[in-house]
């Protein structure tokens, strides 16, 4: 359709029609004039030969058929004029002139038709160039455009008439990839050149083209014209640039996030890793990636685990992820997290695409945080012990004083006549008991004060409670507080750190005692109970009859630095909760009836199985409502 329209545009545009009509009129006028003159002038003058001019003229605006018909018409006119004329003088000459004219018209018509045929072939061939989407144009050795195809019109916006006769590189403001002289030298040497050019179109926008030039030479081998074929690759170029840019962004993002990517076809073993992956693995960028090279970096202690995961992944073709360490050639250790998603390659085989994240810095920060938190837990424990100094001194003094008294009594029984050895034996027995009592107290204090690493063991909760009570006895007496216990018998052992759990119980007892020391009348009593909870846990309750909890701040009790005491730190309950949560349990507070507070905590029998989801998070200090809230910090393996 388009071609037909174009044909119309090229062969029947108004100027062409006007020109054809004018030529037809001139031709007709010449024919008439020649006919009249030929008829009235003597036949010795071969005027009719001038019909040849009309034949040549008709070839300018008529097709082959038209030229033949016009020539026949002219021949007929020659014949008619011969018949109308008088041939008195020399009929032989007149006849031969007439025949000569007919031959001249015939030969001229034949040549004109032949030329028209050739021209038509050429025009058709040139028309073919209009069918291609590529731009094709021809320029002479002075760069003046002599041919400009339809593709060139469409790409650049200039019509053939606008482009022909212009200097190519001025018209299109060509940007060359190298100096034009070099291009021309290469073109003349090889007859061809190809490369990428940037042209400016009629509308001012730029187009990047893949350009192919070939040189046309004359019979003597001299270059006469250059044909340039251009293919618009602007979009491809833009896509390439966008791709290059996004690749650059990706590389940068991987570098900043310390995350490399990889792909692995488990069936064929083909492995690819990104630049950042090779950096994390400590290989040169040029090293050919392979699973074997990756495995060489896996820490010896993790290698079996990693192998198991990889073997299973290649067997089952499912997503996988794992955390492990790399041991680098300089013996340094990197912590990495690897995540891989299973997909299918072009041939439908399993292909894993994944990321290797270097989490060493985060791991180190985590370890440092854990250490700082463990230090804080220890400091608060020692601080709590500091509050017990007077009681502890009393607890130790008592048996020591008893030792002294019994020793003096024993000496008395020895010095008696006769020495009463039975009494001496009995007093020595008391001395041993008291010394052991003092030793026990010292032992417990040392255990609590010691900065020991976390130790998980089977813990008898009742025993831990009783040991703490023994340490606080004097403190209770000092504040006139009585203590009641109701500890369930036959409680199963729980798994935990005995010292940290005792720190919790001690804190709760001292808080209760302190709360009650502010009330003047009423019961001053602390009740501690232990029982088995239905959900397979042990439940410990510390109940007091103090002023109780302010409902407005009950939610804040466990926040770090929340205190209502003038010299309080506000870390006690926060740390207690973190310890219990790290054991997989829960610590909470409610009001007591008729007054006072109840603090309760659970400890699951099997850690990890009965942990409520909201308490299973990691360790961190979080900003919440502008205050710091303490989250589980106790490192538990
Ligand atoms: P501190 O003892 O240093 O204040 P805690 O974290 O142990 O820090 O306690 C925080 C706050 O909780 C206390 O200041 C107090 O207001 C409140 N609290 C703790 N235990 C009790 C209790 N048994 N009765 C009433 N209030 C209590």
Short mmCIF file of N, CA, C and O in Angstrom, two decimals, residues 185-231:
data_model
loop_
_atom_site.label_atom_id
_atom_site.label_comp_id
_atom_site.label_asym_id
_atom_site.label_seq_id
_atom_site.Cartn_x
_atom_site.Cartn_y
_atom_site.Cartn_z
N UNK A 185 40.99 7.02 4.19
CA UNK A 185 42.18 6.26 3.79
C UNK A 185 41.86 4.77 3.80
O UNK A 185 42.20 4.04 2.85
N UNK A 186 41.17 4.34 4.82
CA UNK A 186 40.82 2.93 4.93
C UNK A 186 39.84 2.53 3.82
O UNK A 186 39.99 1.47 3.20
N UNK A 187 38.89 3.42 3.56
CA UNK A 187 37.87 3.15 2.54
C UNK A 187 38.53 3.00 1.16
O UNK A 187 38.23 2.07 0.41
N UNK A 188 39.46 3.92 0.85
CA UNK A 188 40.09 3.87 -0.46
C UNK A 188 41.05 2.68 -0.57
O UNK A 188 41.25 2.13 -1.65
N UNK A 189 41.61 2.30 0.58
CA UNK A 189 42.53 1.16 0.58
C UNK A 189 41.76 -0.15 0.38
O UNK A 189 42.10 -0.96 -0.46
N UNK A 190 40.69 -0.31 1.16
CA UNK A 190 39.97 -1.61 1.17
C UNK A 190 38.71 -1.60 0.31
O UNK A 190 38.11 -2.64 0.11
N UNK A 191 38.29 -0.44 -0.11
CA UNK A 191 37.04 -0.36 -0.88
C UNK A 191 35.82 -0.33 0.03
O UNK A 191 34.70 -0.10 -0.42
N UNK A 192 36.00 -0.61 1.35
CA UNK A 192 34.88 -0.64 2.29
C UNK A 192 35.32 -0.07 3.63
O UNK A 192 36.49 -0.12 3.98
N UNK A 193 34.34 0.43 4.35
CA UNK A 193 34.59 0.82 5.75
C UNK A 193 33.29 0.62 6.52
O UNK A 193 32.20 0.81 5.97
N UNK A 194 33.39 0.20 7.73
CA UNK A 194 32.18 0.18 8.55
C UNK A 194 32.48 0.56 9.99
O UNK A 194 33.57 0.31 10.50
N UNK A 195 31.52 1.23 10.61
CA UNK A 195 31.70 1.70 11.98
C UNK A 195 30.41 2.36 12.45
O UNK A 195 29.40 2.34 11.76
N UNK A 196 30.50 2.94 13.64
CA UNK A 196 29.30 3.61 14.20
C UNK A 196 29.43 5.11 14.07
O UNK A 196 30.48 5.67 14.38
N UNK A 197 28.35 5.76 13.61
CA UNK A 197 28.36 7.22 13.46
C UNK A 197 27.18 7.79 14.22
O UNK A 197 26.19 7.10 14.48
N UNK A 198 27.33 9.06 14.58
CA UNK A 198 26.18 9.74 15.17
C UNK A 198 25.78 10.86 14.22
O UNK A 198 26.61 11.67 13.84
N UNK A 199 24.52 10.82 13.78
CA UNK A 199 24.02 11.84 12.86
C UNK A 199 22.97 12.69 13.56
O UNK A 199 22.24 12.20 14.42
N UNK A 200 22.89 13.96 13.16
CA UNK A 200 21.82 14.80 13.67
C UNK A 200 20.73 14.87 12.62
O UNK A 200 21.01 15.16 11.45
N UNK A 201 19.50 14.59 13.03
CA UNK A 201 18.39 14.54 12.08
C UNK A 201 17.85 15.95 11.82
O UNK A 201 18.24 16.91 12.48
N UNK A 202 16.87 16.02 10.94
CA UNK A 202 16.29 17.32 10.59
C UNK A 202 15.63 17.96 11.82
O UNK A 202 15.67 19.17 12.03
N UNK A 203 15.04 17.10 12.68
CA UNK A 203 14.36 17.65 13.87
C UNK A 203 15.33 17.95 15.01
O UNK A 203 14.91 18.30 16.11
N UNK A 204 16.63 17.78 14.75
CA UNK A 204 17.62 18.16 15.76
C UNK A 204 18.01 17.02 16.69
O UNK A 204 18.99 17.14 17.44
N UNK A 205 17.28 15.92 16.66
CA UNK A 205 17.64 14.80 17.53
C UNK A 205 18.77 14.00 16.89
O UNK A 205 19.00 14.11 15.68
N UNK A 206 19.43 13.21 17.74
CA UNK A 206 20.57 12.46 17.22
C UNK A 206 20.20 11.00 17.00
O UNK A 206 19.36 10.45 17.71
N UNK A 207 20.85 10.41 16.02
CA UNK A 207 20.63 8.98 15.77
C UNK A 207 22.00 8.31 15.69
O UNK A 207 22.91 8.85 15.05
N UNK A 208 22.11 7.19 16.38
CA UNK A 208 23.36 6.42 16.26
C UNK A 208 23.12 5.37 15.19
O UNK A 208 22.10 4.68 15.22
N UNK A 209 24.03 5.29 14.21
CA UNK A 209 23.82 4.35 13.11
C UNK A 209 25.05 3.45 12.93
O UNK A 209 26.18 3.88 13.18
N UNK A 210 24.74 2.20 12.54
CA UNK A 210 25.82 1.31 12.12
C UNK A 210 26.00 1.60 10.64
O UNK A 210 25.08 1.38 9.85
N UNK A 211 27.15 2.13 10.27
CA UNK A 211 27.33 2.66 8.91
C UNK A 211 28.28 1.78 8.10
O UNK A 211 29.31 1.32 8.62
N UNK A 212 27.89 1.50 6.85
CA UNK A 212 28.77 0.74 5.95
C UNK A 212 28.97 1.57 4.69
O UNK A 212 28.00 2.00 4.07
N UNK A 213 30.23 1.80 4.36
CA UNK A 213 30.53 2.62 3.18
C UNK A 213 31.21 1.72 2.15
O UNK A 213 32.05 0.89 2.51
N UNK A 214 30.83 1.93 0.88
CA UNK A 214 31.61 1.24 -0.17
C UNK A 214 31.85 2.24 -1.30
O UNK A 214 31.03 3.12 -1.55
N UNK A 215 32.99 2.04 -1.90
CA UNK A 215 33.41 3.02 -2.90
C UNK A 215 33.12 2.48 -4.31
O UNK A 215 33.30 1.29 -4.56
N UNK A 216 32.66 3.38 -5.18
CA UNK A 216 32.40 2.98 -6.57
C UNK A 216 33.50 3.59 -7.45
O UNK A 216 33.86 4.76 -7.27
N UNK A 217 34.05 2.77 -8.36
CA UNK A 217 35.14 3.28 -9.19
C UNK A 217 34.72 3.28 -10.67
O UNK A 217 33.87 2.48 -11.07
N UNK A 218 35.36 4.17 -11.45
CA UNK A 218 35.04 4.18 -12.88
C UNK A 218 35.89 3.14 -13.59
O UNK A 218 36.64 2.39 -12.95
N UNK A 219 35.76 3.12 -14.92
CA UNK A 219 36.45 2.11 -15.70
C UNK A 219 37.96 2.14 -15.49
O UNK A 219 38.63 1.11 -15.60
N UNK A 220 38.48 3.31 -15.13
CA UNK A 220 39.93 3.41 -14.96
C UNK A 220 40.33 3.23 -13.49
O UNK A 220 41.45 3.52 -13.10
N UNK A 221 39.38 2.81 -12.73
CA UNK A 221 39.68 2.51 -11.31
C UNK A 221 39.68 3.74 -10.42
O UNK A 221 40.05 3.65 -9.25
N UNK A 222 39.26 4.87 -10.92
CA UNK A 222 39.24 6.08 -10.09
C UNK A 222 37.95 6.11 -9.28
O UNK A 222 36.87 5.81 -9.81
N UNK A 223 38.06 6.46 -7.98
CA UNK A 223 36.84 6.49 -7.16
C UNK A 223 35.92 7.61 -7.65
O UNK A 223 36.38 8.73 -7.87
N UNK A 224 34.65 7.30 -7.85
CA UNK A 224 33.72 8.33 -8.32
C UNK A 224 32.59 8.61 -7.32
O UNK A 224 32.06 9.71 -7.28
N UNK A 225 32.24 7.61 -6.53
CA UNK A 225 31.13 7.82 -5.58
C UNK A 225 31.27 6.88 -4.39
O UNK A 225 32.00 5.88 -4.45
N UNK A 226 30.58 7.28 -3.34
CA UNK A 226 30.58 6.44 -2.14
C UNK A 226 29.13 6.14 -1.81
O UNK A 226 28.30 7.05 -1.76
N UNK A 227 28.86 4.85 -1.63
CA UNK A 227 27.50 4.51 -1.20
C UNK A 227 27.54 4.24 0.31
O UNK A 227 28.38 3.48 0.79
N UNK A 228 26.65 4.91 1.03
CA UNK A 228 26.63 4.77 2.49
C UNK A 228 25.30 4.12 2.89
O UNK A 228 24.22 4.61 2.52
N UNK A 229 25.40 3.01 3.59
CA UNK A 229 24.19 2.33 4.08
C UNK A 229 24.20 2.42 5.59
O UNK A 229 25.17 2.01 6.23
N UNK A 230 23.13 2.97 6.15
CA UNK A 230 23.10 3.15 7.60
C UNK A 230 21.92 2.43 8.24
O UNK A 230 20.83 2.42 7.69
N UNK A 231 22.21 1.88 9.37
CA UNK A 231 21.20 1.13 10.10
C UNK A 231 21.01 1.80 11.46
O UNK A 231 21.97 1.95 12.21
#
